[in-house]
Coordinates of C-alpha atoms in Angstrom, one line a residue:
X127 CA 95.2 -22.4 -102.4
X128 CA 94.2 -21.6 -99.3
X129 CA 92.8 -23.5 -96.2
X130 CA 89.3 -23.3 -96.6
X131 CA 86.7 -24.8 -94.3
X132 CA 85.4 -28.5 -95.1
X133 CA 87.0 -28.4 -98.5
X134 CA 85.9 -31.2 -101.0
X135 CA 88.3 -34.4 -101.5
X136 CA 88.1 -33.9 -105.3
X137 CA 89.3 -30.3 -105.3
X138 CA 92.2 -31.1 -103.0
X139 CA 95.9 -32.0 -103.4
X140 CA 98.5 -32.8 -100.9
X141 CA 101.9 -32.1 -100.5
X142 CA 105.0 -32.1 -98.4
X143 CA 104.7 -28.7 -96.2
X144 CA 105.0 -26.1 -95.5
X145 CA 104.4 -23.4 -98.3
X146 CA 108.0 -22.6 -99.9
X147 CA 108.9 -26.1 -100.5
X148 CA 110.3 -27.4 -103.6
X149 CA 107.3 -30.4 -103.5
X150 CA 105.1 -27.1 -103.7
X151 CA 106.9 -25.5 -106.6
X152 CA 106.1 -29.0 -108.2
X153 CA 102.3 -28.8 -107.6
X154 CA 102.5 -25.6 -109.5
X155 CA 103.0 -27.1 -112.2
X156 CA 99.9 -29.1 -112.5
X157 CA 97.2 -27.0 -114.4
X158 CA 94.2 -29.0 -112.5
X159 CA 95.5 -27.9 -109.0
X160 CA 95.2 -24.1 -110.0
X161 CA 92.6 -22.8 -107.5
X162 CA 91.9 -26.2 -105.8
X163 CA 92.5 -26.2 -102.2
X164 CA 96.5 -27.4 -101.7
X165 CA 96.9 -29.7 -97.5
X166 CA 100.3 -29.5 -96.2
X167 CA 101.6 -32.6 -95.0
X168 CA 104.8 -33.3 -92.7
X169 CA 105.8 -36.6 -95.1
X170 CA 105.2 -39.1 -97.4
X171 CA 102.9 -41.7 -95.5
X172 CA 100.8 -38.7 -94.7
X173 CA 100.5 -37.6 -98.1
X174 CA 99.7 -40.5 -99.2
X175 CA 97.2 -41.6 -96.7
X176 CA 95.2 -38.7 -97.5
X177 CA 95.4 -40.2 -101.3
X178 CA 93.9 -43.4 -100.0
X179 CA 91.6 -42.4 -97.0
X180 CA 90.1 -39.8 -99.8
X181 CA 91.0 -36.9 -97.9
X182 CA 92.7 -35.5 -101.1
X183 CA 92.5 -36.3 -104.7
X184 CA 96.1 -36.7 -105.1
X185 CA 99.9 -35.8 -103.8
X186 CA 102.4 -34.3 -104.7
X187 CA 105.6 -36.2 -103.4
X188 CA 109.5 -36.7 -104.4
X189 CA 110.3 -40.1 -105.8
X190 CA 114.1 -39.3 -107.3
X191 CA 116.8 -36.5 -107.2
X192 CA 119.8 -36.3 -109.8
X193 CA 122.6 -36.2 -107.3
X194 CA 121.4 -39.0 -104.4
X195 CA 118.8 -41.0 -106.5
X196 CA 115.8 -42.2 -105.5
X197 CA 113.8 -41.6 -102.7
X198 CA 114.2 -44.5 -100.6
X199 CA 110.8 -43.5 -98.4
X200 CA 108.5 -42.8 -101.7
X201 CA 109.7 -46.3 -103.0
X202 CA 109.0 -48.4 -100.5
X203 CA 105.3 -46.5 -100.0
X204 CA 104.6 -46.9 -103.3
X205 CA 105.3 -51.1 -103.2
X206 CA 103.1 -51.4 -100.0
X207 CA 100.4 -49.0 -99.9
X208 CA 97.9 -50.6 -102.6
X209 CA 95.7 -49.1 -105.1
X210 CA 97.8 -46.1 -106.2
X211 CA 99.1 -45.0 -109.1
X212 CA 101.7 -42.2 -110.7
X213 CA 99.7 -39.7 -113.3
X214 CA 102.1 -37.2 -113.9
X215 CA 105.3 -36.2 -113.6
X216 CA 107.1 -33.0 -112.9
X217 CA 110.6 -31.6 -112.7
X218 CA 112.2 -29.0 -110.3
X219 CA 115.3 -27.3 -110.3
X220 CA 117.4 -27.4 -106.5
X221 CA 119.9 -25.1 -105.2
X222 CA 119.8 -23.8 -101.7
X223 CA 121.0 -20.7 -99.5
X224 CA 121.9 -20.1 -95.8
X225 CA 119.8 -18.0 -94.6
X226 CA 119.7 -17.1 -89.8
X227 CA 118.1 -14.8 -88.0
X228 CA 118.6 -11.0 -88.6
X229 CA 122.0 -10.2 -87.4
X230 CA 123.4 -13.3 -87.3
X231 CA 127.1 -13.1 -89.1
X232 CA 128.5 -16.1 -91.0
X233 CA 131.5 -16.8 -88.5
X234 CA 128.9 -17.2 -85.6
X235 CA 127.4 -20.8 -87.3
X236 CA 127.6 -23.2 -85.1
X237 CA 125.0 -25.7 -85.9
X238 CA 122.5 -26.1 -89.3
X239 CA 119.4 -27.5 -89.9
X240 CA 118.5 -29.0 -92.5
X241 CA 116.4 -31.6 -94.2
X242 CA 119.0 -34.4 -94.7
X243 CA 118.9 -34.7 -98.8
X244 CA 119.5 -31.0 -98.7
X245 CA 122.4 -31.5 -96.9
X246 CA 124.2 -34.2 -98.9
X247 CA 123.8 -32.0 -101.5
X248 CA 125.4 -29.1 -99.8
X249 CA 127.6 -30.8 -97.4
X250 CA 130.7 -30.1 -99.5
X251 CA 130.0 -25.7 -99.3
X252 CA 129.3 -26.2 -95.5
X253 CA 132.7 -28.1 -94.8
X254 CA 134.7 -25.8 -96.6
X255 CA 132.6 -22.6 -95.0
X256 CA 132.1 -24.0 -91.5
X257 CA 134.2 -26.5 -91.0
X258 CA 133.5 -27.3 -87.9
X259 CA 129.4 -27.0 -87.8
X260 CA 126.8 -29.6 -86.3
X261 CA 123.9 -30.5 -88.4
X262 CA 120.5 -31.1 -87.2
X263 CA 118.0 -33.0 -89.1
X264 CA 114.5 -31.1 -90.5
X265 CA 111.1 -32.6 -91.9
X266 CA 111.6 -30.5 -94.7
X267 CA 113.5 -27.7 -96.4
X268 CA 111.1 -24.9 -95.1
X269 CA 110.7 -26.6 -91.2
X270 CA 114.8 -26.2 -91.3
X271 CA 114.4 -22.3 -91.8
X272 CA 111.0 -21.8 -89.3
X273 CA 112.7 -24.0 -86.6
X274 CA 115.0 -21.2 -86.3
X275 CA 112.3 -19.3 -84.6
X276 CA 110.9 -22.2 -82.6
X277 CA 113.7 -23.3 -80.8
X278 CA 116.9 -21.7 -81.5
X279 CA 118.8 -24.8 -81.3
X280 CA 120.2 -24.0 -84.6
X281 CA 122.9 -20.9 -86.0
X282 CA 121.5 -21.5 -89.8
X283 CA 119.2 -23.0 -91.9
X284 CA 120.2 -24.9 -95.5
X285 CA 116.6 -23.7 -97.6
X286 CA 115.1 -22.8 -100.7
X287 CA 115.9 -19.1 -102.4
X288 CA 112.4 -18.7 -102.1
X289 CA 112.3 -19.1 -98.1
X290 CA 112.5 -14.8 -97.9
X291 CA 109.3 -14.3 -99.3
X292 CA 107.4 -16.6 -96.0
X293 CA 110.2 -15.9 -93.2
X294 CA 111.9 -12.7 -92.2
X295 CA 115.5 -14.2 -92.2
X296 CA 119.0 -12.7 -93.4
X297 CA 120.5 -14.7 -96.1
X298 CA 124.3 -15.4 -95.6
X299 CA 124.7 -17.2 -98.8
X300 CA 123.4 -18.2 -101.7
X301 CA 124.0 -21.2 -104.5
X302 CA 125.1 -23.3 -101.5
X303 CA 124.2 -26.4 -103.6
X304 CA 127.2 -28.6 -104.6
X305 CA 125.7 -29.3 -108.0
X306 CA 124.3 -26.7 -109.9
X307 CA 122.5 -28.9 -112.4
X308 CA 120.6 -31.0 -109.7
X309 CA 117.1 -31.8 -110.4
X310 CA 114.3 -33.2 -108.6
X311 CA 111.6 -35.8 -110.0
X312 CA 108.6 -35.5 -108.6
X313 CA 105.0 -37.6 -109.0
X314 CA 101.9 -36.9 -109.1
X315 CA 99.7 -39.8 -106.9
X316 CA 95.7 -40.8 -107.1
X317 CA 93.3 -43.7 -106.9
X318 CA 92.6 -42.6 -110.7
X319 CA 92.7 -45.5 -112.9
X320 CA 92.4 -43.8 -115.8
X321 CA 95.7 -44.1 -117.9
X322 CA 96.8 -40.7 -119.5
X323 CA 96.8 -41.5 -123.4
X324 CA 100.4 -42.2 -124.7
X325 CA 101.9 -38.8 -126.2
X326 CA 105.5 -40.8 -127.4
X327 CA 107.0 -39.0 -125.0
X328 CA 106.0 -41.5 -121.9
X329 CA 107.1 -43.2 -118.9
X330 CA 105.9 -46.2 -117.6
X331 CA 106.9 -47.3 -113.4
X332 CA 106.8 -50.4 -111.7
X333 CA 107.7 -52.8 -108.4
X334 CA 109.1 -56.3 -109.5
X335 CA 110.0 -59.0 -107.2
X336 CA 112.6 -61.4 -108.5
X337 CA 111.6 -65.6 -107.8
X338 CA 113.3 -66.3 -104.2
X339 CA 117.0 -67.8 -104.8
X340 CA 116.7 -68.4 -108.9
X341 CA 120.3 -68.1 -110.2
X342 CA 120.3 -65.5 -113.2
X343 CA 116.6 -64.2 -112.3
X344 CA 117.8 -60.6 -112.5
X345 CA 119.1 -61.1 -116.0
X346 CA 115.8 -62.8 -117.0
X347 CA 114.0 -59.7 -115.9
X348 CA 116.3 -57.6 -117.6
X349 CA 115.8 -59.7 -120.8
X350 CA 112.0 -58.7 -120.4
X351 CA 113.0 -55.5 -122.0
X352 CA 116.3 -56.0 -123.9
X353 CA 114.8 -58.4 -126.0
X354 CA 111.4 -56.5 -127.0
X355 CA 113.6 -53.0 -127.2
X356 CA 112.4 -50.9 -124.3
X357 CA 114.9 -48.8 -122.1
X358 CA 115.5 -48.4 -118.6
X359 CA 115.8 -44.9 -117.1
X360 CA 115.8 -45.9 -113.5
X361 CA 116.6 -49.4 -111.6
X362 CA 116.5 -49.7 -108.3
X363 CA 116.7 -52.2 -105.3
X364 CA 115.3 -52.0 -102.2
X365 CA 114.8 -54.3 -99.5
X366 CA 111.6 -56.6 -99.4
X367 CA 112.6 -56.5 -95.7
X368 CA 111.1 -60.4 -94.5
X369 CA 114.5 -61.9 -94.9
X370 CA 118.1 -61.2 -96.2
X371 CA 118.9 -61.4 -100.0
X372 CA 115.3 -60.5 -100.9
X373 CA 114.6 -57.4 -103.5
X374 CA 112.3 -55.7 -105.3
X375 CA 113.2 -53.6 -108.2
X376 CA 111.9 -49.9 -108.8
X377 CA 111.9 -49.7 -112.8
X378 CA 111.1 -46.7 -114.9
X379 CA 110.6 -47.5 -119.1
X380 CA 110.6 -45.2 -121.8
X381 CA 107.4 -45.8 -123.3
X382 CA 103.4 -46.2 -122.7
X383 CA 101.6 -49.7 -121.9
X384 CA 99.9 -48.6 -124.8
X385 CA 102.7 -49.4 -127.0
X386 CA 103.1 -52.7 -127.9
X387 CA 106.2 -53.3 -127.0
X388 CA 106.1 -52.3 -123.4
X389 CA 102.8 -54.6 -123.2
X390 CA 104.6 -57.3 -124.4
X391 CA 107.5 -56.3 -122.2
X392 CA 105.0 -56.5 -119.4
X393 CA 103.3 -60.0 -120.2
X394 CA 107.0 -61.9 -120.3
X395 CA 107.3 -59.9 -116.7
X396 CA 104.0 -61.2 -115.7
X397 CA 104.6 -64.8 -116.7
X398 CA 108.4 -64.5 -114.7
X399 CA 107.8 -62.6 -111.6
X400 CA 105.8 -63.5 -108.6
X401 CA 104.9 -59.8 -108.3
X402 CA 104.8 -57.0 -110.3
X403 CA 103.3 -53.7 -109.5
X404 CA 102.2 -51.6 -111.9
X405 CA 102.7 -47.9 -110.9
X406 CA 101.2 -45.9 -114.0
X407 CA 102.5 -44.8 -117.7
X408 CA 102.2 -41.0 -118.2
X409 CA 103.7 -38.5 -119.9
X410 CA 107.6 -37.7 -119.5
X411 CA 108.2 -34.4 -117.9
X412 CA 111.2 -33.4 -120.3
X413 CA 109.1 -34.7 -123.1
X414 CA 112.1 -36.3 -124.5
X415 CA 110.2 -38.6 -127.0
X416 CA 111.5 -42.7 -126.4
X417 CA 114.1 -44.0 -129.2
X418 CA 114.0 -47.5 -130.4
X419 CA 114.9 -49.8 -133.7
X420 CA 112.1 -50.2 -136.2
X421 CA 112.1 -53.8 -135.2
X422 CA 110.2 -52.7 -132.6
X423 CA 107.6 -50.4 -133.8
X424 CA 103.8 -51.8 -132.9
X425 CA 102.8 -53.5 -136.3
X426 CA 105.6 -55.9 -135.7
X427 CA 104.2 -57.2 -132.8
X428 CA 100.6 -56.6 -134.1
X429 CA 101.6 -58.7 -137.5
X430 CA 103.4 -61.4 -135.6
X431 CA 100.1 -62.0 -133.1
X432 CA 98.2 -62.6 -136.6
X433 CA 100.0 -64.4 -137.7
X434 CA 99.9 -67.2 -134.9
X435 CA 96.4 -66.4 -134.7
X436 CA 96.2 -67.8 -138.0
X437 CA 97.9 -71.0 -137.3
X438 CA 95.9 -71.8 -134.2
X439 CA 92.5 -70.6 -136.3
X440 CA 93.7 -72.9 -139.7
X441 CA 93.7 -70.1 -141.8
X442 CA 95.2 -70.6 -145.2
X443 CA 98.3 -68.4 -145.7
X444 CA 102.2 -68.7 -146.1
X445 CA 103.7 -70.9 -143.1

């Protein structure tokens, strides 16, 4: 995992940098990385510019946390930069500590770096520690502790537990984090388009545009789902940014293009949207397996597109 010299696109990932980070602790997880030579990047554009330049064969990158959401930055890449999709999916537990320079005391915190999600989600410790502490903005969770050393514009750094073992810095306290329980989703990015066979336990992401000033259009694309059974685990708006009052929607599904009712799902979206972006079904990280009514299972659908086949073809049968 090394930097090696001229390493091959295929047998490289990317990632946001330095090593420490939780986007790291994600790419751990992902057996075909083991051994393959991992390039630390300083954001998301980056990462995924190596992805489409073919500098790497995929990224690593952050596309929603359980306390702020989604990832405003890895949504809006991912619905302009074409030709990419999401293979995998991988989930990583956040909590942070404060960790200075050796011999720095707790009272003497003036001001903290920190990357700014990790600071919303220990804003609330830091008020009722330091109340009266500056913050100053870092590229990442890792950069926050190293600036330390760089600059010394900062008392204390907001950073991962696991910051000790690259940095020699005191740690003033740890479980900072406001939520205990807060998660981070991360994706896997390539060029692949190969789809990862359905397992049950799938995912399927996508970028849909709503018609332009069509009363009721976002209840037409909800009905794209609610109608053919399919949950939502994620909607999102962002801003399609050429005018005011125009969206796109980031949507996650439980459940595979492969089974028929997300592909049907899809071809209603299809026919109603002027653009939808399909991001990739793959496997679910918690592997929680989709639930839906029987009405819905995939010889339903199969049995009801025979059935009109027969009618167009003039088969005899039972009208």
């Amino acid at each position: 995992m090394t930097d090696a010299a001229a390493p091959r696109p295929d047998e490289t990932y990317s990632y946001l940098g330095p090593a420490g980070t939780f986007t790291e602790a994600a790419l751990k997880q992902v057996p075909e990385a083991a051994g393959k030579h991992w390039r630390s990047v300083n954001n998301v554009g980056e990462a995924l510019a190596d992805v489409v330049e073919g500098r790497s064969t995929a990224a690593m990158i952050a596309i929603e946390n359980s306390v702020d959401g989604g990832v405003s930055a890895t949504q809006d890449a991912l619905a302009t930069v074409p030709g990419l999709r999401i293979v995998g999916e991988y989930l990583v537990p956040v909590n942070f500590v404060l960790v200075a320079r050796p011999g720095t005391r707790l009272d003497e915190v003036r001001v903290v770096n920190a990357h700014p999600v990790a600071y919303a989600q220990s804003r609330a410790w830091l008020e009722r520690q330091l109340p009266d502490h500056a913050h100053l903005p870092a590229t990442s969770n890792v950069q926050a502790a190293a600036s330390l050393f760089e600059n010394g514009l900062a008392d204390a750094a907001v950073a991962p537990p696991g910051i000790v073992d690259h940095l020699d810095v005191d740690v003033l306290a740890e479980g900072i984090g406001d939520n205990p329980k807060a998660m981070t989703r991360f994706v896997l990015v390539s060029r692949s388009r190969r789809i990862p066979g359905r397992t049950g336990a799938d995912k399927t992401s996508l970028i849909v545009e709503l018609p332009d000033d069509e009363p009721g259009s976002l209840l037409a694309m909800l009905e794209q789902f609610s109608t053919r059974g399919v949950n939502m685990s994620l909607l999102q708006s962002r801003p399609i940014g050429d005018e005011m009052g125009r969206y796109r929607f980031v949507v996650d599904l439980e459940g595979h293009v492969e089974d028929e009712r997300v592909a049907d799902a899809l071809l209603g979206l299809r026919r109603f949207s002027p653009k939808v972006i399909f991001l990739g079904s793959y496997p679910r990280a918690d592997r929680r397996e989709a639930q839906y009514h029987s009405k819905y299972e995939d010889d339903i659908f199969i049995e009801a597109r025979d059935w009109l086949r027969g009618i167009l073809s003039g088969e005899p049968g039972e009208d």
